[in-house]
Coordinates of C-alpha atoms in Angstrom, one line a residue:
Chain A
X675 CA 4.1 19.8 117.7
X676 CA 3.4 20.2 114.5
X677 CA 0.4 18.9 113.3
X678 CA 0.5 15.2 110.8
X679 CA -0.1 16.2 107.5
X680 CA -0.6 12.4 106.8
X681 CA -3.4 10.4 105.1
X682 CA -4.9 7.7 107.3
X683 CA -4.7 4.5 104.7
X684 CA -8.2 4.4 103.6
X685 CA -7.5 0.5 102.2
X686 CA -6.8 -1.7 105.4
X687 CA -6.2 -4.6 103.1
X688 CA -3.1 -5.0 102.5
X689 CA -0.3 -3.6 105.0
X690 CA -2.9 -1.4 106.9
X691 CA -1.4 -0.8 110.1
X692 CA -1.7 -4.6 111.3
X693 CA 1.3 -6.0 111.7
X694 CA 1.7 -8.1 109.5
X695 CA 3.5 -11.8 110.3
X696 CA 6.3 -11.7 106.9
X697 CA 6.9 -15.3 105.9
X698 CA 10.1 -16.7 103.7
X699 CA 8.4 -17.9 100.1
X700 CA 11.3 -18.4 97.9
X701 CA 15.2 -17.7 96.9
X702 CA 15.9 -17.7 94.3
X703 CA 20.0 -17.8 92.9
X704 CA 23.0 -19.7 93.6
X705 CA 23.7 -21.1 96.8
X706 CA 27.2 -20.8 96.7
X707 CA 29.1 -18.1 98.4
X708 CA 30.7 -17.4 95.6
X709 CA 29.3 -14.6 93.6
X710 CA 30.1 -13.7 89.8
X711 CA 29.9 -10.4 88.4
X712 CA 27.6 -10.6 86.7
X713 CA 25.0 -12.1 88.8
X714 CA 24.6 -9.4 91.4
X715 CA 21.3 -8.3 91.0
X716 CA 21.0 -4.0 90.2
X717 CA 17.4 -3.7 90.0
X718 CA 13.5 -5.8 91.1
X719 CA 10.2 -4.5 89.6
X720 CA 7.2 -5.7 90.0
X721 CA 4.7 -4.6 87.1
X722 CA 1.5 -2.7 87.3
X723 CA -0.9 -6.1 88.3
X724 CA 1.7 -7.1 90.8
X725 CA 1.8 -10.3 87.9
X726 CA 5.5 -10.7 87.0
X727 CA 8.8 -9.7 88.5
X728 CA 11.6 -8.6 86.7
X729 CA 15.2 -9.0 88.1
X730 CA 18.5 -6.9 86.3
X731 CA 22.0 -7.9 87.3
X732 CA 25.7 -6.6 86.3
X733 CA 25.4 -8.7 82.9
X734 CA 22.9 -6.8 80.8
X735 CA 19.4 -9.8 82.0
X736 CA 16.8 -9.6 83.1
X737 CA 15.2 -12.3 84.6
X738 CA 10.7 -12.3 84.5
X739 CA 9.3 -14.5 87.0
X740 CA 5.8 -15.3 87.0
X741 CA 3.2 -16.0 89.8
X742 CA 1.7 -18.9 89.3
X743 CA -2.6 -19.2 89.6
X744 CA -3.7 -19.9 92.5
X745 CA -4.4 -23.4 93.8
X746 CA -7.7 -22.8 95.0
X747 CA -7.2 -26.3 97.5
X748 CA -4.6 -25.7 98.8
X749 CA -4.7 -22.1 99.9
X750 CA -2.1 -22.3 102.0
X751 CA -0.1 -19.3 100.1
X752 CA -0.6 -17.3 96.8
X753 CA 1.4 -17.9 93.8
X754 CA 5.1 -18.6 93.8
X755 CA 6.7 -17.1 91.3
X756 CA 8.5 -19.1 88.9
X757 CA 11.2 -18.3 85.5
X758 CA 8.4 -17.2 82.8
X759 CA 11.3 -15.3 80.3
X760 CA 15.3 -14.1 80.5
X761 CA 16.9 -12.6 78.2
X762 CA 20.3 -11.1 77.4
X763 CA 18.9 -7.2 77.7
X764 CA 22.5 -4.8 77.4
X765 CA 25.7 -5.9 76.0
X766 CA 29.2 -4.8 77.3
X767 CA 30.4 -2.7 75.0
X768 CA 33.5 0.1 74.1
X769 CA 33.8 3.5 73.3
X770 CA 37.7 3.8 71.9
X771 CA 36.7 7.6 70.9
X772 CA 36.4 8.7 74.6
X773 CA 38.0 5.4 76.3
X774 CA 35.2 4.7 78.3
X775 CA 34.2 1.4 79.1
X776 CA 30.2 1.5 78.8
X777 CA 28.5 -1.6 81.1
X778 CA 26.2 -4.1 80.8
X779 CA 24.9 -3.4 84.3
X780 CA 20.6 -2.6 84.8
X781 CA 20.5 -0.2 86.0
X782 CA 16.3 -0.3 86.3
X783 CA 13.6 -1.9 85.0
X784 CA 10.4 0.3 84.6
X785 CA 7.4 -1.8 83.4
X786 CA 4.4 -0.3 80.9
X787 CA 0.7 -0.9 82.1
X788 CA -0.7 -3.7 79.9
X789 CA -2.7 -2.2 77.1
X790 CA -2.9 -6.4 75.3
X791 CA -1.8 -9.9 75.0
X792 CA 1.8 -8.9 75.3
X793 CA 3.6 -7.6 77.8
X794 CA 6.7 -4.5 77.8
X795 CA 9.4 -3.1 80.0
X796 CA 11.9 -0.2 79.8
X797 CA 15.2 -1.7 80.6
X798 CA 18.0 0.5 81.0
X799 CA 22.5 0.2 81.4
X800 CA 24.2 3.3 82.0
X801 CA 23.9 4.9 78.8
X802 CA 20.9 3.6 76.2
X803 CA 16.9 2.5 76.8
X804 CA 15.7 -0.3 75.8
X805 CA 11.8 -0.7 75.1
X806 CA 10.8 -4.7 75.3
X807 CA 8.1 -6.7 73.8
X808 CA 7.3 -10.1 76.3
X809 CA 4.1 -12.6 74.2
X810 CA 3.9 -15.7 74.6
X811 CA 2.8 -17.9 71.5
X812 CA 1.8 -21.1 72.3
X813 CA -0.2 -21.7 69.0
X814 CA 1.8 -23.0 65.5
X815 CA 0.6 -23.0 62.3
X816 CA 0.8 -26.9 60.6
X817 CA -0.2 -28.4 57.9
X818 CA 1.8 -26.6 55.7
X819 CA 0.9 -27.5 51.3
X820 CA 4.5 -26.2 50.4
X821 CA 6.6 -26.9 53.7
X822 CA 6.8 -30.0 55.8
X823 CA 6.8 -30.4 58.5
X824 CA 10.3 -29.7 59.7
X825 CA 11.0 -26.7 57.3
X826 CA 12.1 -28.2 54.7
X827 CA 10.5 -27.4 51.0
X828 CA 8.1 -30.1 49.1
X829 CA 8.2 -30.0 45.5
X830 CA 5.2 -28.7 44.3
X831 CA 4.6 -31.2 41.0
X832 CA 4.0 -33.2 44.0
X833 CA 1.0 -32.4 45.7
X834 CA -2.1 -33.6 44.8
X835 CA -4.7 -32.6 47.6
X836 CA -5.0 -28.8 49.3
X837 CA -5.1 -28.4 53.0
X838 CA -5.4 -25.5 54.2
X839 CA -2.8 -24.7 57.5
X840 CA -5.0 -25.0 60.6
X841 CA -3.0 -23.7 64.2
X842 CA -2.4 -26.7 66.8
X843 CA -1.5 -26.0 70.6
X844 CA 2.2 -26.5 71.4
X845 CA 4.4 -25.9 74.2
X846 CA 3.8 -22.2 76.5
X847 CA 6.4 -20.0 74.6
X848 CA 7.7 -16.9 75.8
X849 CA 9.7 -14.5 73.2
X850 CA 11.2 -11.1 74.3
X851 CA 12.2 -8.9 71.7
X852 CA 13.4 -5.5 70.9
X853 CA 11.0 -2.9 69.9
X854 CA 13.1 0.2 70.6
X855 CA 16.1 1.1 71.4
X856 CA 16.6 4.4 72.6
X857 CA 20.1 5.7 72.0
X858 CA 23.2 8.6 72.1
X859 CA 21.0 10.3 74.4
X860 CA 23.2 10.6 77.4
X861 CA 26.4 11.9 78.5
X862 CA 26.5 11.2 81.8
X863 CA 25.2 7.5 83.6
X864 CA 21.2 6.7 83.6
X865 CA 20.7 6.5 86.9
X866 CA 16.6 7.0 86.2
X867 CA 14.1 5.9 83.7
X868 CA 10.1 6.6 84.8
X869 CA 7.2 6.0 83.3
X870 CA 5.0 9.0 82.7
X871 CA 1.0 9.2 83.5
X872 CA 0.0 9.6 80.2
X873 CA 1.5 6.4 79.4
X874 CA 3.1 7.6 76.1
X875 CA 6.3 10.1 77.1
X876 CA 8.6 8.6 80.0
X877 CA 12.3 10.7 81.2
X878 CA 15.4 9.6 81.7
X879 CA 18.2 10.5 83.9
X880 CA 21.3 10.8 83.9
X881 CA 23.6 12.9 86.7
X882 CA 23.7 16.0 84.9
X883 CA 20.4 15.6 82.2
X884 CA 17.0 14.6 82.6
X885 CA 16.2 13.9 78.8
X886 CA 12.0 13.5 77.9
X887 CA 10.9 11.1 74.5
X888 CA 8.4 9.4 73.3
X889 CA 7.6 5.6 73.7
X890 CA 7.2 5.1 70.0
X891 CA 10.5 8.2 68.7
X892 CA 14.0 7.1 69.0
X893 CA 15.4 9.4 66.9
X894 CA 14.4 12.3 68.9
X895 CA 15.0 12.8 72.1
X896 CA 14.2 16.4 74.4
X897 CA 16.4 17.6 77.7
X898 CA 14.0 19.6 80.2
X899 CA 16.0 19.6 83.0
X900 CA 20.4 20.6 82.4
X901 CA 22.5 21.4 85.7
X902 CA 25.6 21.6 83.6
X903 CA 27.5 24.1 85.2
X904 CA 29.1 25.9 81.7
X905 CA 32.6 25.3 83.9
X906 CA 32.9 21.7 85.6
X907 CA 35.4 23.2 88.0
X908 CA 31.8 24.8 89.4
X909 CA 29.8 21.7 89.6
X910 CA 28.4 21.4 93.3
X911 CA 25.6 18.4 92.9
X912 CA 24.9 15.6 90.4
X913 CA 21.4 14.3 89.8
X914 CA 20.9 10.7 91.5
X915 CA 16.5 9.6 90.9
X916 CA 13.8 11.5 89.1
X917 CA 10.3 10.7 88.5
X918 CA 7.6 11.1 87.1
X919 CA 4.3 11.7 88.8
X920 CA 1.2 9.0 88.8
X921 CA -0.9 10.8 88.4
X922 CA 0.3 14.3 87.0
X923 CA 1.6 14.4 83.7
X924 CA 3.0 17.6 83.8
X925 CA 4.4 16.7 86.8
X926 CA 8.5 15.6 88.2
X927 CA 10.7 15.6 90.3
X928 CA 14.4 15.4 90.5
X929 CA 16.7 14.3 93.8
X930 CA 20.8 15.8 93.6
X931 CA 23.6 14.6 95.6
X932 CA 23.5 17.2 98.5
X933 CA 19.7 15.8 99.7
X934 CA 17.2 18.6 97.5
X935 CA 14.6 17.5 95.3
X936 CA 13.3 19.7 93.1
X937 CA 9.9 19.3 91.4
X938 CA 9.2 20.3 87.9
X939 CA 6.4 21.3 86.5
X940 CA 7.0 21.0 82.3
X941 CA 3.7 23.5 81.7
X942 CA 6.2 26.6 83.2
X943 CA 8.4 26.5 79.6
X944 CA 10.7 23.5 77.4
X945 CA 13.8 22.8 80.0
X946 CA 13.0 23.1 82.9
X947 CA 16.2 24.2 84.7
X948 CA 13.8 26.2 87.1
X949 CA 12.0 24.2 89.3
X950 CA 8.2 24.4 90.9
X951 CA 9.5 23.7 94.0
X952 CA 13.0 23.1 96.7
X953 CA 12.2 19.8 98.4
X954 CA 15.3 20.3 101.7
X955 CA 15.1 20.0 105.4
X956 CA 17.3 22.4 107.1
X957 CA 20.8 21.1 108.8
X958 CA 21.3 23.3 111.6
X959 CA 25.4 25.1 110.5
X960 CA 26.3 23.3 114.3
X961 CA 26.0 20.1 112.9
X962 CA 28.5 20.0 109.7
X963 CA 30.9 17.6 109.0
X964 CA 32.9 16.5 106.7
X965 CA 30.5 13.3 105.8
X966 CA 27.2 15.9 106.4
X967 CA 27.4 16.1 102.3
X968 CA 27.9 12.7 101.7
X969 CA 25.6 11.3 103.9
X970 CA 22.1 13.9 102.6
X971 CA 23.5 12.5 99.1
X972 CA 19.5 11.1 98.2
X973 CA 19.9 7.6 96.4
X974 CA 16.5 7.1 95.6
X975 CA 13.0 8.5 95.2
X976 CA 9.4 7.4 95.0
X977 CA 5.7 9.5 94.7
X978 CA 2.9 7.5 96.7
X979 CA 0.3 5.6 95.0
X980 CA -1.6 8.5 95.7
X981 CA 0.6 11.0 94.6
X982 CA 0.1 13.0 97.6
X983 CA 3.3 12.2 99.0
X984 CA 7.2 11.4 98.4
X985 CA 10.3 8.7 99.6
X986 CA 13.1 9.4 99.9
X987 CA 16.2 7.6 101.3
X988 CA 20.0 8.4 101.9
X989 CA 22.4 7.1 103.1
X990 CA 21.0 7.0 106.9
X991 CA 17.3 7.5 107.2
X992 CA 14.5 7.5 104.5
X993 CA 12.4 10.3 104.4
X994 CA 8.9 11.0 103.7
X995 CA 7.6 14.2 102.2
X996 CA 4.3 15.9 102.1
X997 CA 4.0 17.7 98.2
X998 CA 2.4 20.7 99.9
X999 CA 5.4 21.5 102.0
X1000 CA 8.4 22.0 101.1
X1001 CA 10.4 23.0 104.3
X1002 CA 10.7 19.3 105.8
X1003 CA 9.4 16.1 105.7
X1004 CA 6.6 14.9 107.6
X1005 CA 8.0 11.9 108.6
X1006 CA 11.9 10.5 109.1
X1007 CA 12.2 6.8 110.1
X1008 CA 16.5 6.4 111.0
X1009 CA 17.9 3.0 108.6
X1010 CA 19.8 2.4 111.2
X1011 CA 21.7 4.8 113.1
X1012 CA 23.9 2.7 114.4
X1013 CA 26.8 3.6 111.6
X1014 CA 26.8 7.2 112.6
X1015 CA 29.9 6.8 114.6
X1016 CA 31.8 3.8 111.3
X1017 CA 31.3 6.6 108.9
X1018 CA 34.8 6.8 109.1
X1019 CA 35.6 3.2 108.1
X1020 CA 32.3 3.3 105.8
X1021 CA 34.2 6.0 103.6
X1022 CA 36.6 4.5 103.9
X1023 CA 35.0 0.8 102.1
X1024 CA 33.8 3.2 99.9
X1025 CA 30.3 1.3 102.1
X1026 CA 29.3 5.4 102.4
X1027 CA 28.4 5.7 99.1
X1028 CA 26.5 2.7 98.7
X1029 CA 23.0 3.4 96.6
X1030 CA 19.9 2.2 98.7
X1031 CA 16.0 2.4 97.0
X1032 CA 12.8 2.5 99.1
X1033 CA 9.5 0.9 98.4
X1034 CA 6.0 2.0 99.3
X1035 CA 3.9 -0.8 99.3
X1036 CA 0.5 -1.0 98.0
X1037 CA -2.0 1.3 100.3
X1038 CA 0.9 3.5 100.7
X1039 CA 0.8 2.9 104.7
X1040 CA 4.2 1.2 104.8
X1041 CA 7.6 2.0 103.5
X1042 CA 10.2 -0.6 103.2
X1043 CA 14.4 -0.1 102.2
X1044 CA 17.3 -2.3 103.0
X1045 CA 20.2 -2.3 104.9
X1046 CA 23.9 -4.1 105.3
X1047 CA 24.3 -8.2 107.2
X1048 CA 21.3 -8.8 104.2
X1049 CA 19.0 -6.9 107.4
X1050 CA 16.0 -5.2 105.5
X1051 CA 13.5 -2.7 107.2
X1052 CA 10.1 -1.8 107.4
X1053 CA 8.1 1.3 109.3
X1054 CA 4.9 1.9 109.6
X1055 CA 3.9 5.1 109.1
X1056 CA 1.0 4.5 111.1
X1057 CA 1.0 2.6 114.2
X1058 CA 5.0 3.9 113.9
X1059 CA 6.6 0.9 114.6
X1060 CA 9.5 -0.6 112.6
X1061 CA 11.2 -4.3 112.1
X1062 CA 14.1 -5.1 111.1
X1063 CA 14.0 -8.7 109.4
X1064 CA 16.7 -10.6 107.5
X1065 CA 16.9 -11.9 103.8
X1066 CA 18.8 -15.2 104.8
X1067 CA 18.0 -19.8 103.6
X1068 CA 18.4 -20.1 107.1
X1069 CA 14.8 -19.3 107.1
X1070 CA 14.2 -21.1 104.3
X1071 CA 10.8 -23.4 105.6
X1072 CA 8.0 -21.5 103.7
X1073 CA 6.1 -20.3 106.1
X1074 CA 7.9 -20.0 108.9
X1075 CA 7.0 -16.1 110.2
X1076 CA 10.4 -14.3 110.2
X1077 CA 12.4 -13.3 113.0
X1078 CA 12.9 -10.1 114.4
X1079 CA 15.9 -8.7 114.0
X1080 CA 18.0 -6.3 116.3
X1081 CA 21.1 -4.6 115.5
X1082 CA 22.8 -3.8 119.9
X1083 CA 24.7 -0.2 119.3
X1084 CA 26.9 0.0 121.9
X1085 CA 27.1 -1.5 125.5
X1086 CA 26.1 -5.0 126.4
X1087 CA 24.9 -7.7 123.8
X1088 CA 21.4 -8.7 124.5
X1089 CA 20.7 -12.7 123.2
X1090 CA 20.0 -12.3 119.6
X1091 CA 21.1 -9.2 119.0
X1092 CA 23.8 -8.1 116.8
X1093 CA 26.6 -6.8 117.3
X1094 CA 27.3 -3.1 115.1
X1095 CA 31.2 -4.4 114.8
X1096 CA 29.5 -7.7 113.4
X1097 CA 27.9 -6.7 110.8
X1098 CA 28.7 -8.1 107.3
X1099 CA 28.6 -4.6 104.7
X1100 CA 29.0 -6.7 102.1
X1101 CA 26.1 -7.9 102.6
X1102 CA 24.4 -5.5 101.8
X1103 CA 20.8 -5.2 100.2
X1104 CA 19.6 -2.7 97.6
X1105 CA 16.8 -3.6 95.5
X1106 CA 13.3 -4.4 97.1
X1107 CA 9.9 -4.1 96.0
X1108 CA 6.6 -4.7 97.6
X1109 CA 3.9 -6.1 95.0
X1110 CA 1.3 -3.2 94.4
X1111 CA -1.4 -5.4 95.3
X1112 CA -0.6 -7.8 97.9
X1113 CA 1.8 -8.0 101.1
X1114 CA 4.0 -10.5 99.0
X1115 CA 8.3 -8.5 98.6
X1116 CA 10.9 -9.2 96.5
X1117 CA 14.6 -8.9 97.9
X1118 CA 17.6 -9.4 96.3
X1119 CA 20.8 -10.1 97.9
X1120 CA 24.4 -9.1 96.0
X1121 CA 23.5 -11.8 94.0
X1122 CA 20.0 -13.6 95.6
X1123 CA 16.2 -12.9 94.9
X1124 CA 13.3 -13.8 98.3
X1125 CA 10.1 -14.0 98.3
X1126 CA 8.5 -13.4 101.5
X1127 CA 4.4 -13.2 101.9
X1128 CA 2.4 -12.4 104.8
X1129 CA 1.1 -15.2 106.7
X1130 CA -2.8 -16.4 105.2
X1131 CA -4.6 -18.1 107.7
Chain B
X671 CA 15.6 22.7 116.0
X672 CA 13.5 22.6 119.1
X673 CA 10.2 22.3 117.1
X674 CA 12.5 19.2 115.6
X675 CA 12.6 18.0 119.6
X676 CA 8.7 17.1 120.0
X677 CA 9.2 15.9 117.0
X678 CA 6.3 12.7 117.5
X679 CA 8.4 10.2 118.1
X680 CA 11.4 10.7 120.2
X681 CA 14.0 7.5 119.2
X682 CA 14.2 9.3 115.8
X683 CA 17.1 11.9 116.0
X684 CA 18.9 10.6 117.9
X685 CA 23.3 11.2 118.0
X686 CA 23.6 14.7 116.4
X687 CA 19.5 15.9 117.9
X688 CA 20.7 14.2 121.2
X689 CA 22.1 17.4 122.6
X690 CA 22.9 17.7 125.9
X691 CA 24.4 14.2 126.1
X692 CA 26.2 14.7 123.3
X693 CA 27.0 17.7 125.3
X694 CA 27.9 16.1 127.5
X695 CA 30.0 13.3 125.9
X696 CA 31.5 16.7 124.0
X697 CA 31.4 15.7 120.9
X698 CA 29.4 14.7 117.9
X699 CA 29.3 10.6 116.8
X700 CA 30.0 12.1 113.1
X701 CA 33.0 15.0 113.9
X702 CA 34.6 12.5 116.1
X703 CA 34.1 10.3 112.7
X704 CA 35.8 12.5 111.2
X705 CA 38.2 13.4 113.3
X706 CA 40.1 9.8 112.7
X707 CA 39.5 10.3 108.8
X708 CA 41.3 13.6 108.9
X709 CA 44.5 12.1 111.3
X710 CA 44.4 9.0 108.6
X711 CA 43.9 11.1 105.8
X712 CA 45.6 14.9 106.5
X713 CA 45.6 16.2 102.5
X714 CA 42.2 14.9 102.9
X715 CA 40.1 19.3 101.3
X716 CA 37.8 21.5 103.5
X717 CA 35.1 21.1 101.3
X718 CA 33.8 17.1 100.5
X719 CA 31.7 16.4 98.9
X720 CA 33.2 18.7 96.0
X721 CA 34.2 18.2 92.3
X722 CA 36.7 15.7 94.0
X723 CA 33.5 12.8 94.1
X724 CA 31.1 13.7 91.8
X725 CA 34.6 14.1 89.1
X726 CA 35.1 10.7 90.0
X727 CA 31.4 9.7 90.0
X728 CA 30.7 11.0 86.5
X729 CA 33.7 9.5 85.1
X730 CA 33.3 6.4 86.3
X731 CA 33.9 3.9 83.6
X732 CA 36.9 6.0 82.3
X733 CA 39.6 3.5 80.2
X734 CA 42.9 5.1 79.8
X735 CA 44.2 5.1 76.3
X736 CA 47.6 7.3 75.7
X737 CA 47.9 7.4 72.3
X738 CA 51.5 8.7 72.8
X739 CA 52.4 6.5 75.4
X740 CA 51.1 4.4 72.6
X741 CA 53.4 5.4 69.9
X742 CA 56.4 5.8 72.2
X743 CA 56.3 2.3 74.0
X744 CA 55.8 1.1 70.0
X745 CA 58.9 3.2 68.9
X746 CA 60.6 1.7 71.7
X747 CA 60.3 -1.8 71.2
X748 CA 61.0 -1.4 67.1
X749 CA 63.8 -3.8 67.6
X750 CA 63.0 -5.9 70.1
X751 CA 60.2 -8.0 69.7
X752 CA 56.9 -7.0 70.6
X753 CA 55.5 -8.6 73.6
X754 CA 52.5 -11.4 73.5
X755 CA 50.6 -10.2 76.2
X756 CA 51.8 -7.7 78.9
X757 CA 52.4 -9.2 82.5
X758 CA 49.9 -6.8 83.6
X759 CA 46.5 -7.7 81.5
X760 CA 45.1 -4.4 83.0
X761 CA 47.4 -2.2 82.3
X762 CA 46.9 -0.3 78.9
X763 CA 49.0 2.5 79.3
X764 CA 52.6 3.6 80.4
X765 CA 55.2 1.3 78.5
X766 CA 52.5 -1.1 77.3
X767 CA 51.4 -2.0 74.1
X768 CA 48.1 -2.2 74.3
X769 CA 45.4 -3.8 71.7
X770 CA 42.4 -4.5 72.0
X771 CA 43.1 -8.8 73.0
X772 CA 44.3 -6.6 76.5
X773 CA 41.8 -4.4 77.3
X774 CA 40.5 -6.5 80.1
X775 CA 37.6 -8.5 78.1
X776 CA 33.9 -7.4 78.5
X777 CA 32.6 -11.0 76.8
X778 CA 28.6 -10.7 77.6
X779 CA 27.3 -13.2 79.7
X780 CA 25.8 -15.9 77.4
X781 CA 25.4 -17.9 80.6
X782 CA 21.5 -17.8 81.5
X783 CA 21.5 -16.3 85.0
X784 CA 21.5 -18.3 88.1
X785 CA 17.9 -16.8 88.8
X786 CA 16.2 -19.0 85.8
X787 CA 18.5 -21.3 87.3

């Protein structure tokens, strides 16, 4: 037995090893099955306090929900999330010079920690990152001397007395404005953005390069990783995700299509092509198949809140790595192992290339990721118990506890189980997010956003 | 390999790692799937996940406009009536004379997201 390195959760609040009962809370989006492409949700992210929840879609739009203040009288559940702001972040573009269509799809949203009354977030499509300021306006000036209330100018000769304009309350207006546009730094498609713990810089990663930006400077960017080979025919792997360490401002990781993760230290050199650590699980060469490399491709990498661990998601599993141990993960959780005997058809319908994300709960004791048939999975690192739940409108009575689901891999299907062949591979949950402090999760199906909460007694 | 099987949760690493049962069955599920795929597509390359996949991935979004085709088609059409729009709107190369209007219109979503509805 190899010694267990996991850190026992210090906080037994959110998700600390006790069996949580998840209840439906809300669902957002259209009911009809006819999904317009623009409505496909492409990213979901809570802000640092969990009060705001942002979604991005294929149509380039961002919708931000705000948690309402808890109703002291009716403490059945935590506050609901209602629409706070929505805006068009990115527009489609066509690069006529390169014959390249630039999708407006929002690949990632990352929130900045709140410094003043306004909220800031970074949103990115394949090519351009934008810094958005979301601010509230609940007062407006009234009583100008030279202007009427409707804006028309008054004839100065008709003014006989002077008054001091005053601010009067108005209906809350939430405005989103683009404050910075970080463009023209990526030849390939941006897959990740990550804000540094210094809150001044951030990185953006595409298939072959990672750039470092300063939030105030848009006309310059430093390239910190470049894996483009001199001869493109020698290309063997691409960057799939990248993230800054939550506490060490000099450290970041990036994952590859070959299942490796490289940790880099920016103090070592300006160009971090040489990694400080290489995380890779050894593979038995006799087990290798045509699919091995494809299913080992890492689709997401996330540091734990503590910074001690990182989690990677490949096609069939979730792996937890201790940053102090490079040669293998400390924990591996099978998401949907029953798909291993379906790889041929999953390759044919391209599902094998689906990029699932993963996330930690606030205390790093539970991890979550999505699967097919609108199922999502949670793994409790302490109890080693896992659960499969479904995001479906059938369970949409508030405070109804979700029933665990089970997939029958082979043989006799028990009642309430679903067989592998009945799974709907068009219903994929690629994006999930966990509130930083509470047991509230946001789960995105193709075009709907579900919010679940744990049962509050 | 043996270390792997001593991991705390024996339910993990099924399939490939259950060597005893698999050996009895003779074929690993992944290999069986690979055989299926090779039977359907015999020309599939030996080195998977290599250049082919990656190049395809890097070129996502590429729409080909060939100026040669464009000019040839234009020359052919000189004496004939210019077609207003090709039968296949997505075709932007070959005999079809593309115009900016024919390129699949990527209008921005002026409609508010249904999540906000």
